[in-house]
Tab-separated table of C-alpha atoms in Angstrom:
chain	number	residue	atom	x	y	z
N	213	ASP	CA	15.530	-8.979	-2.472
N	214	THR	CA	13.041	-6.103	-2.230
N	215	GLY	CA	13.227	-4.927	-5.847
N	216	VAL	CA	10.679	-5.359	-8.634
N	217	SER	CA	10.346	-8.990	-9.637
N	218	GLN	CA	8.975	-10.429	-12.862
N	219	ASN	CA	8.017	-13.954	-13.836
N	220	PRO	CA	8.756	-15.792	-15.943
N	221	ARG	CA	12.117	-14.404	-17.019
N	222	HIS	CA	11.876	-16.083	-20.406
N	223	LYS	CA	8.907	-17.328	-22.391
N	224	ILE	CA	8.939	-19.083	-25.745
N	225	THR	CA	5.588	-19.617	-27.393
N	226	LYS	CA	4.104	-20.437	-30.755
N	227	ARG	CA	2.227	-17.878	-32.794
N	228	GLY	CA	-1.416	-17.775	-31.857
N	229	GLN	CA	-0.956	-18.870	-28.247
N	230	ASN	CA	-1.847	-16.740	-25.238
N	231	VAL	CA	0.788	-15.744	-22.693
N	232	THR	CA	0.607	-14.087	-19.276
N	233	PHE	CA	3.372	-12.318	-17.387
N	234	ARG	CA	3.426	-11.318	-13.738
N	235	CYS	CA	5.033	-8.328	-12.028
N	236	ASP	CA	5.462	-7.879	-8.279
N	237	PRO	CA	6.313	-4.242	-7.492
N	238	ILE	CA	8.352	-2.908	-4.622
N	239	SER	CA	6.268	-3.108	-1.474
N	240	GLU	CA	4.157	0.016	-0.846
N	241	HIS	CA	4.701	1.404	-4.341
N	242	ASN	CA	1.288	2.481	-5.546
N	243	ARG	CA	2.196	3.033	-9.201
N	244	LEU	CA	3.038	0.221	-11.582
N	245	TYR	CA	4.100	0.569	-15.208
N	246	TRP	CA	4.534	-1.775	-18.156
N	247	TYR	CA	7.000	-1.066	-20.970
N	248	ARG	CA	8.096	-3.031	-24.014
N	249	GLN	CA	11.658	-3.037	-25.333
N	250	THR	CA	12.762	-4.442	-28.671
N	251	LEU	CA	16.362	-5.108	-29.658
N	252	GLY	CA	18.391	-1.940	-30.089
N	253	GLN	CA	15.590	0.315	-28.859
N	254	GLY	CA	14.717	1.995	-25.606
N	255	PRO	CA	11.695	0.880	-23.585
N	256	GLU	CA	8.309	2.064	-24.872
N	257	PHE	CA	5.483	2.847	-22.490
N	258	LEU	CA	2.467	0.513	-22.612
N	259	THR	CA	0.292	1.297	-19.601
N	260	TYR	CA	0.298	2.268	-15.942
N	261	PHE	CA	-1.744	1.756	-12.797
N	262	GLN	CA	-2.222	3.825	-9.712
N	263	ASN	CA	-3.288	1.299	-7.118
N	264	GLU	CA	-5.811	-0.889	-8.974
N	265	ALA	CA	-6.908	1.770	-11.472
N	266	GLN	CA	-5.467	1.655	-14.982
N	267	LEU	CA	-4.933	5.346	-15.730
N	268	GLU	CA	-3.254	5.409	-19.111
N	269	LYS	CA	-2.838	3.084	-22.075
N	270	SER	CA	-0.559	3.577	-25.058
N	271	ARG	CA	-1.786	3.164	-28.603
N	272	LEU	CA	0.825	0.379	-28.750
N	273	LEU	CA	-1.463	-1.643	-26.498
N	274	SER	CA	-3.713	-3.301	-29.057
N	275	ASP	CA	-6.902	-5.090	-28.060
N	276	ARG	CA	-4.913	-8.342	-27.867
N	277	PHE	CA	-3.147	-6.945	-24.804
N	278	SER	CA	-4.745	-6.640	-21.400
N	279	ALA	CA	-3.268	-5.669	-18.068
N	280	GLU	CA	-4.708	-5.955	-14.602
N	281	ARG	CA	-3.752	-5.045	-11.089
N	282	PRO	CA	-6.617	-6.563	-9.124
N	283	LYS	CA	-5.759	-5.558	-5.574
N	284	GLY	CA	-3.296	-2.798	-6.196
N	285	SER	CA	-0.366	-5.130	-5.574
N	286	PHE	CA	0.947	-7.431	-8.301
N	287	SER	CA	0.012	-6.979	-11.957
N	288	THR	CA	-0.444	-9.300	-14.907
N	289	LEU	CA	-0.001	-8.565	-18.593
N	290	GLU	CA	-1.733	-10.952	-20.984
N	291	ILE	CA	-1.169	-11.156	-24.717
N	292	GLN	CA	-3.764	-13.085	-26.669
N	293	ARG	CA	-3.162	-14.684	-30.081
N	294	THR	CA	0.526	-13.826	-30.026
N	295	GLU	CA	2.235	-12.654	-33.207
N	296	GLN	CA	5.914	-12.732	-34.110
N	297	GLY	CA	5.982	-8.952	-33.778
N	298	ASP	CA	5.186	-9.350	-30.085
N	299	SER	CA	8.672	-10.766	-29.494
N	300	ALA	CA	10.331	-8.324	-27.111
N	301	MET	CA	11.413	-7.729	-23.535
N	302	TYR	CA	8.463	-6.751	-21.351
N	303	LEU	CA	9.566	-4.560	-18.475
N	304	CYS	CA	7.678	-3.672	-15.344
N	305	ALA	CA	8.485	-0.688	-13.139
N	306	SER	CA	7.039	0.677	-9.924
N	307	SER	CA	7.148	3.973	-8.067
N	308	LEU	CA	5.779	5.640	-4.951
N	309	GLY	CA	3.710	7.972	-7.097
N	310	SER	CA	4.786	11.117	-5.283
N	311	GLY	CA	4.100	13.510	-8.143
N	312	ALA	CA	6.011	13.937	-11.384
N	313	THR	CA	9.388	13.656	-9.674
N	314	ASP	CA	8.872	10.089	-8.501
N	315	THR	CA	11.444	7.528	-9.541
N	316	GLN	CA	10.517	4.423	-11.499
N	317	TYR	CA	12.411	1.281	-10.524
N	318	PHE	CA	12.556	-1.416	-13.156
N	319	GLY	CA	12.423	-5.167	-12.864
N	320	PRO	CA	14.638	-7.567	-14.835
N	321	GLY	CA	12.022	-8.069	-17.550
N	322	THR	CA	10.352	-11.026	-19.233
N	323	ARG	CA	11.838	-11.906	-22.591
N	324	LEU	CA	9.157	-13.201	-24.973
N	325	THR	CA	9.987	-15.115	-28.131
N	326	VAL	CA	7.132	-15.938	-30.492
N	327	LEU	CA	7.979	-18.648	-33.013
Q	18	GLN	CA	10.735	12.036	-36.116
Q	19	LYS	CA	11.224	10.509	-32.686
Q	20	GLU	CA	10.635	12.699	-29.635
Q	21	VAL	CA	14.055	11.716	-28.267
Q	22	GLU	CA	17.102	11.100	-30.450
Q	23	GLN	CA	20.176	9.282	-29.199
Q	24	ASP	CA	23.204	8.032	-31.112
Q	25	PRO	CA	23.173	4.215	-30.780
Q	26	GLY	CA	26.958	3.880	-30.952
Q	27	PRO	CA	28.676	1.596	-30.243
Q	28	LEU	CA	31.166	3.799	-28.446
Q	29	SER	CA	34.475	2.276	-27.382
Q	30	VAL	CA	36.977	4.165	-25.202
Q	31	PRO	CA	40.045	3.193	-23.135
Q	32	GLU	CA	39.802	2.813	-19.378
Q	33	GLY	CA	40.224	6.136	-17.583
Q	34	ALA	CA	38.863	8.244	-20.439
Q	35	ILE	CA	36.095	10.792	-20.077
Q	36	VAL	CA	32.922	9.638	-21.805
Q	37	SER	CA	30.319	12.011	-23.203
Q	38	LEU	CA	26.842	10.741	-24.050
Q	39	ASN	CA	24.181	12.985	-25.546
Q	40	CYS	CA	20.531	13.191	-26.510
Q	41	THR	CA	18.349	15.733	-28.244
Q	42	TYR	CA	14.612	16.047	-27.901
Q	43	SER	CA	11.773	17.864	-29.589
Q	44	ASN	CA	9.060	18.209	-26.932
Q	45	SER	CA	9.534	21.462	-25.048
Q	46	ALA	CA	7.114	20.245	-22.358
Q	47	PHE	CA	9.667	17.783	-20.976
Q	48	GLN	CA	10.799	18.922	-17.533
Q	49	TYR	CA	12.371	15.860	-15.925
Q	50	PHE	CA	15.469	14.292	-17.416
Q	51	MET	CA	17.037	10.987	-16.515
Q	52	TRP	CA	19.863	8.671	-17.454
Q	53	TYR	CA	19.454	4.941	-17.030
Q	54	ARG	CA	22.141	2.274	-17.350
Q	55	GLN	CA	21.183	-1.131	-18.707
Q	56	TYR	CA	23.436	-4.146	-18.612
Q	57	SER	CA	22.818	-6.942	-21.079
Q	58	ARG	CA	19.615	-8.878	-20.352
Q	59	LYS	CA	18.840	-6.739	-17.290
Q	60	GLY	CA	16.304	-4.011	-16.545
Q	61	PRO	CA	17.289	-0.311	-16.690
Q	62	GLU	CA	18.838	1.142	-13.533
Q	63	LEU	CA	18.454	4.850	-12.737
Q	64	LEU	CA	21.760	6.746	-12.667
Q	65	MET	CA	20.844	10.423	-12.670
Q	66	TYR	CA	17.640	12.470	-12.306
Q	67	THR	CA	17.540	16.202	-13.024
Q	68	TYR	CA	14.811	18.792	-13.183
Q	69	SER	CA	14.892	21.609	-15.752
Q	70	SER	CA	18.188	23.110	-16.949
Q	71	GLY	CA	21.502	22.894	-15.156
Q	72	ASN	CA	24.136	20.452	-13.977
Q	73	LYS	CA	24.040	17.658	-11.442
Q	74	GLU	CA	27.027	15.691	-10.222
Q	75	ASP	CA	27.124	12.322	-8.487
Q	76	GLY	CA	30.519	10.768	-8.033
Q	77	ARG	CA	32.056	10.127	-11.441
Q	78	PHE	CA	28.820	11.053	-13.242
Q	79	THR	CA	27.676	14.531	-14.307
Q	80	ALA	CA	24.368	15.224	-16.014
Q	81	GLN	CA	23.756	18.436	-17.949
Q	82	VAL	CA	20.475	19.772	-19.278
Q	83	ASP	CA	20.151	22.667	-21.714
Q	84	LYS	CA	16.454	23.228	-22.267
Q	85	SER	CA	17.016	26.150	-24.620
Q	86	SER	CA	18.833	23.804	-27.025
Q	87	LYS	CA	16.761	20.728	-26.095
Q	88	TYR	CA	20.006	18.878	-25.419
Q	89	ILE	CA	21.080	16.699	-22.508
Q	90	SER	CA	24.417	15.097	-21.726
Q	91	LEU	CA	25.955	12.562	-19.374
Q	92	PHE	CA	29.662	12.672	-18.615
Q	93	ILE	CA	31.515	9.772	-17.029
Q	94	ARG	CA	34.934	10.553	-15.573
Q	95	ASP	CA	37.652	7.977	-14.972
Q	96	SER	CA	35.681	5.370	-16.902
Q	97	GLN	CA	35.956	1.767	-15.741
Q	98	PRO	CA	35.351	-1.537	-17.582
Q	99	SER	CA	32.353	-2.033	-15.262
Q	100	ASP	CA	30.782	1.056	-16.891
Q	101	SER	CA	30.384	-0.962	-20.101
Q	102	ALA	CA	26.635	-1.044	-20.702
Q	103	THR	CA	23.888	0.623	-22.699
Q	104	TYR	CA	23.020	4.132	-21.508
Q	105	LEU	CA	19.478	5.330	-22.047
Q	106	CYS	CA	18.481	8.951	-21.837
Q	107	ALA	CA	14.902	9.447	-20.700
Q	108	MET	CA	12.518	12.279	-20.005
Q	109	LYS	CA	8.980	13.078	-18.976
Q	110	GLY	CA	6.613	15.995	-18.495
Q	111	GLY	CA	3.841	17.796	-20.234
Q	112	SER	CA	0.448	16.206	-20.822
Q	113	SER	CA	1.526	12.867	-19.414
Q	114	ALA	CA	3.820	13.447	-16.486
Q	115	SER	CA	4.009	9.793	-15.521
Q	116	LYS	CA	5.224	7.882	-18.541
Q	117	ILE	CA	8.896	8.041	-19.440
Q	118	ILE	CA	10.023	8.587	-23.023
Q	119	PHE	CA	13.335	6.858	-23.664
Q	120	GLY	CA	16.037	7.332	-26.245
Q	121	SER	CA	17.169	4.271	-28.156
Q	122	GLY	CA	20.295	3.895	-26.002
Q	123	THR	CA	24.035	4.198	-26.611
Q	124	ARG	CA	26.107	1.044	-26.243
Q	125	LEU	CA	29.344	1.887	-24.401
Q	126	SER	CA	32.412	-0.318	-24.094
Q	127	ILE	CA	35.378	0.569	-21.862
Q	128	ARG	CA	38.560	-1.168	-22.949
Q	129	PRO	CA	40.922	-2.244	-20.105
């Protein structure tokens, strides 16, 4: 399977714990995006990378959230001191980055439940 | 007010019917318009991608964009039970041409 992959698919944690999610983009895609989706809503943009550079961050991304893409390949999203409001589906997408018309391909998501 | 408004449904129609899904938006800078399909517990899958105003057809799917009215539509002909999913309208452009702004999604059910 050469699509976007995300791990883990599900994560249950207690409030106050730290969690880390991983995204592996489609090979050779230089852009990688993180979105968050809550029940009954569309995905909301969090941040994106072009290669290893983080180019944009949403105001939704509080200082408890950090994302990295160390070698321009896979990316990690870490949430520190999780809160119940962090419960959501975290989606990763990648694209070739060929201008504004490029297509973002989404992974299956990581579903986070904070108890 | 949200930048993109979409009726959440649910919308239930019999198999074979024509389905019409719609979104309105407020940001006139949007230039690229998309429809994604999302099955339960899966990631969104791109269905249609259009630039500026006009129509685009792909098989049973037709996307329409009317920038003057800030209104986009997706039509599904000969609907099938396998079309049952949530349909998300999405758009981008303007000051941030990379991030996609999504509607809240319309849940569609096709009855056999």
